[in-house]
CSV table of C-alpha atoms in Angstrom, one decimal:
chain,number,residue,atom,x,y,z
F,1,UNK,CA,78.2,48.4,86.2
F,2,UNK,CA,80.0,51.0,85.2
F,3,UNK,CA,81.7,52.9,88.7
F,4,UNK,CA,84.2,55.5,86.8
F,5,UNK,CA,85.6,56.3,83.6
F,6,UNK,CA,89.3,56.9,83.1
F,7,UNK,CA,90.6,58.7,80.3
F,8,UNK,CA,93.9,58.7,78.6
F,9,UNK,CA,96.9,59.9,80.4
F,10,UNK,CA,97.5,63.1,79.5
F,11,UNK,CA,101.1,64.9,78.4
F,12,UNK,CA,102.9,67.3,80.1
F,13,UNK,CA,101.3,69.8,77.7
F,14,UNK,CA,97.9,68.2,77.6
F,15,UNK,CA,98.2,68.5,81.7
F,16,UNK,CA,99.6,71.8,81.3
F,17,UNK,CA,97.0,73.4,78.9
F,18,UNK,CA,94.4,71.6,81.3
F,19,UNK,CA,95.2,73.5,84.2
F,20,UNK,CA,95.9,76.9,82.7
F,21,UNK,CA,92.0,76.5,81.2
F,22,UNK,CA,90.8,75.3,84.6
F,23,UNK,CA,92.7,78.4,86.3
F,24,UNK,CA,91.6,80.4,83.7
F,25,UNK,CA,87.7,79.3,84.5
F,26,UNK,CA,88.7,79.5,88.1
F,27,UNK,CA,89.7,83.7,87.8
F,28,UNK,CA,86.6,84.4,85.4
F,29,UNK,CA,84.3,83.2,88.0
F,30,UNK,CA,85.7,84.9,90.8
F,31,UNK,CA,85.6,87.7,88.5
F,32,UNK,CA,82.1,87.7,87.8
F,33,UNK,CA,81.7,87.3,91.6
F,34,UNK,CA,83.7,90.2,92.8
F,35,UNK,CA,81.9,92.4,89.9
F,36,UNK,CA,78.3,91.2,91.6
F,37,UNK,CA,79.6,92.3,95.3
F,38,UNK,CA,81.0,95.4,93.7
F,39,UNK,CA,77.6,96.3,92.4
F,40,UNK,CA,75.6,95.1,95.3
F,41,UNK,CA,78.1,97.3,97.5
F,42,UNK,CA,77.1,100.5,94.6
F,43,UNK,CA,73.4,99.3,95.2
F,44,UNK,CA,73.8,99.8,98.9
F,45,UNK,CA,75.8,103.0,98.9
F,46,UNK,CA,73.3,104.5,96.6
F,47,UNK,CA,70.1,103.3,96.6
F,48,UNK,CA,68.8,106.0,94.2
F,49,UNK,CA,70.0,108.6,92.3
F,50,UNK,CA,69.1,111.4,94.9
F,51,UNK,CA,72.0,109.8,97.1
F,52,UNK,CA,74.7,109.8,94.5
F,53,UNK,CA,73.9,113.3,93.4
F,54,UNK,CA,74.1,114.1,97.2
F,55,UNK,CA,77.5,112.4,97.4
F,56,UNK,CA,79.0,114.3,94.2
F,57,UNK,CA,78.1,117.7,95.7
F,58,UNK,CA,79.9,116.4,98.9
F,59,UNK,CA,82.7,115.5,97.5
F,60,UNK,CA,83.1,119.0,95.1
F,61,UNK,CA,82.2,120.9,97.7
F,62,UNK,CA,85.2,119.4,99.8
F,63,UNK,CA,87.7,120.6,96.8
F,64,UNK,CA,86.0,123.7,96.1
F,65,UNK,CA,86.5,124.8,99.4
F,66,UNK,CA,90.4,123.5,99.4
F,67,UNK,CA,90.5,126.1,95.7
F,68,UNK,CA,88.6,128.8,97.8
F,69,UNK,CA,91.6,129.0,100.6
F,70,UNK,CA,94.3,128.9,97.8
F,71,UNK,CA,92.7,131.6,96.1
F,72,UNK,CA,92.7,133.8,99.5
F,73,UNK,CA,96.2,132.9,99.4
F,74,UNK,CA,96.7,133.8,96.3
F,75,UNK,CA,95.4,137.3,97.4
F,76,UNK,CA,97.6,138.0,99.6
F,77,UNK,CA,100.6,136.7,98.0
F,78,UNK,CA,99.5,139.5,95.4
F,79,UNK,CA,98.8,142.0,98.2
F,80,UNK,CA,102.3,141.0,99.4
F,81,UNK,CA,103.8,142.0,96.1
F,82,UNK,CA,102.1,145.1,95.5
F,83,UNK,CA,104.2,146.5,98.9
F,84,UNK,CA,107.2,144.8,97.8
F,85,UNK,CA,107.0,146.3,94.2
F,86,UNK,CA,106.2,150.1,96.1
F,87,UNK,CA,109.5,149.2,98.2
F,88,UNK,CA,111.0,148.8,95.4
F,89,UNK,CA,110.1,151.9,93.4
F,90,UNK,CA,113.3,153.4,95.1
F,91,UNK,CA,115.1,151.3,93.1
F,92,UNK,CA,113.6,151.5,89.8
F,93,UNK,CA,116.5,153.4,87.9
F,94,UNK,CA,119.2,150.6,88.9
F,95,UNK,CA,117.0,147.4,90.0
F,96,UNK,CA,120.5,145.7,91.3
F,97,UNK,CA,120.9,148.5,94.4
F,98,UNK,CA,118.2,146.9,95.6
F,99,UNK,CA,118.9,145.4,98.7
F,100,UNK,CA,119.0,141.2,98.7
F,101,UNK,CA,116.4,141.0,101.2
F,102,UNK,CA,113.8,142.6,99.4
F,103,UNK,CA,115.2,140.2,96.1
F,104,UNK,CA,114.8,137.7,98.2
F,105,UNK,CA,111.3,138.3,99.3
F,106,UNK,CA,110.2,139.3,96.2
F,107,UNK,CA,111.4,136.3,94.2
F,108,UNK,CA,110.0,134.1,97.3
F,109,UNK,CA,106.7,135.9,96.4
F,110,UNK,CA,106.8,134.5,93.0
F,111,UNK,CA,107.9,131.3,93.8
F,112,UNK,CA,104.7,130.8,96.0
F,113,UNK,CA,102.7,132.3,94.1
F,114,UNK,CA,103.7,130.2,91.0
F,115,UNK,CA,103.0,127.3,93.6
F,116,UNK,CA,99.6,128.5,94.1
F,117,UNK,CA,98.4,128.4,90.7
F,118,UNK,CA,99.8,125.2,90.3
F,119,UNK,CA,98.1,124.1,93.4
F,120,UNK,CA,94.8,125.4,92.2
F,121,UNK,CA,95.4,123.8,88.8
F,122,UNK,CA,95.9,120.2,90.2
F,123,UNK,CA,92.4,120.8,92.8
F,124,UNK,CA,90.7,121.7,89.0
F,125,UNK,CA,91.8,118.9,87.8
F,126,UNK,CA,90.6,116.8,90.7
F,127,UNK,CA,87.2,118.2,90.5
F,128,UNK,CA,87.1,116.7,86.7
F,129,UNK,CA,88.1,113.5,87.9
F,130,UNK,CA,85.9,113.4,90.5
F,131,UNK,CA,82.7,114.5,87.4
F,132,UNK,CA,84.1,111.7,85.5
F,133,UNK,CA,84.5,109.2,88.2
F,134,UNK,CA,80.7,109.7,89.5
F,135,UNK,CA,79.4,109.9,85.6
F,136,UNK,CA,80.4,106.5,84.6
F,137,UNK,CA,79.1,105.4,88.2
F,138,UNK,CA,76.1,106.9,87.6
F,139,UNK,CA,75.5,105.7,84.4
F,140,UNK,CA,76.5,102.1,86.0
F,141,UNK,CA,74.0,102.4,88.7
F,142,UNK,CA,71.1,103.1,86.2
F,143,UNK,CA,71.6,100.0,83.8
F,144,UNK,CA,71.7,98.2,88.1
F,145,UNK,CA,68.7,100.6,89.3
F,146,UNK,CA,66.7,99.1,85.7
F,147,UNK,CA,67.6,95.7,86.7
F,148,UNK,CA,66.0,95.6,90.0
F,149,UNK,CA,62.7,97.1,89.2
F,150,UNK,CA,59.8,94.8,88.0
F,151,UNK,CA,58.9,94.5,84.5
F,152,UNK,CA,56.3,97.0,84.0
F,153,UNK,CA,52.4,94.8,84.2
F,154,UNK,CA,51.4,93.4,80.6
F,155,UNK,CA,47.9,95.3,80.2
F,156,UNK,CA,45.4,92.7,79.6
F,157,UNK,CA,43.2,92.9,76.2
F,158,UNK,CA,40.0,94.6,76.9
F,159,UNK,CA,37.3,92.0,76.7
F,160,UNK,CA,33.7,93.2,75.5
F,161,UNK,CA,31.0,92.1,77.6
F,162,UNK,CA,28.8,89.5,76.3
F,163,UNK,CA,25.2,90.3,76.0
F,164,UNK,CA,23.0,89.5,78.6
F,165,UNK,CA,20.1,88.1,76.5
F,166,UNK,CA,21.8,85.2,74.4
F,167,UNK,CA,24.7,84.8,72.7
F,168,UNK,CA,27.3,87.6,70.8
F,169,UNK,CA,26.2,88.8,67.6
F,170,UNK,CA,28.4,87.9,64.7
F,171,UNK,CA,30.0,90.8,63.0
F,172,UNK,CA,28.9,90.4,58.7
């Protein structure tokens, strides 16, 4: 009766190699579990499409607002500069009479609005992370939302009726 089997004793870098492979099995399979709650937690956020669509709209309609009050701000920036640049008519011969308040408040102007645009640009940019982000999701969730529907019924063959008054008759 055989009640275990030892092996060899192993060297430091047979021991070594063993326990890297071993911890290396040990990360893919709490790899392949963390991947399987990630999805089931997808599956559960959006259980169809209609749902994810409804969350992308949410989300751009968040940032599109955010772009619509820079803009507005943008306006009035420009509105700001328009008086400034009338004020400033006066000085148009010799720019440097001008006096450095209305520098000042004109080269403020700029400086905001320059931070604007750049403010605007970045929310752009956000919105075509935010296309990208919920395109590879959504092409994710339909290779899951495939998965979990049942195979589509096999059709059985169409079987002719056998005659009532004796047996089939043979094709020649």
């Amino acid at each position: 009766m055989t009640r275990r089997k030892i092996g060899p004793s192993l060297t430091e870098q047979e021991r070594a190699a063993l326990e890297a492979q071993r911890r290396k099995e040990a990360e893919e399979r709490f790899r392949v579990l963390e991947e399987r709650r990630r999805d089931r937690a997808l599956l559960a956020r959006y259980p169809n499409q209609a749902a994810h669509d409804a969350e992308r709209a949410q989300a751009l309609t968040q940032v599109n607002e955010v772009i619509a009050i820079a803009q507005r701000r943008l306006r009035e920036l420009q509105q700001e500069r328009k008086a400034l640049d009338m004020e400033m008519e006066f000085y148009q011969k010799d720019p440097f009479k001008a006096p450095a308040k209305l520098r000042r408040q004109i080269a403020e102007n700029q400086d905001e609005m320059a931070a604007q645009l750049r403010f605007i640009a970045d929310r752009e940019e956000e919105k075509r992370r935010i296309h990208q982000r919920f395109d590879a999701e959504l092409a994710h969730l339909r290779q899951l939302w495939d998965s979990q529907r049942p195979p589509p019924a096999v059709a059985a063959p169409a079987q002719t009726p056998l005659p009532v008054n004796g047996p089939p008759a043979t094709l020649r």
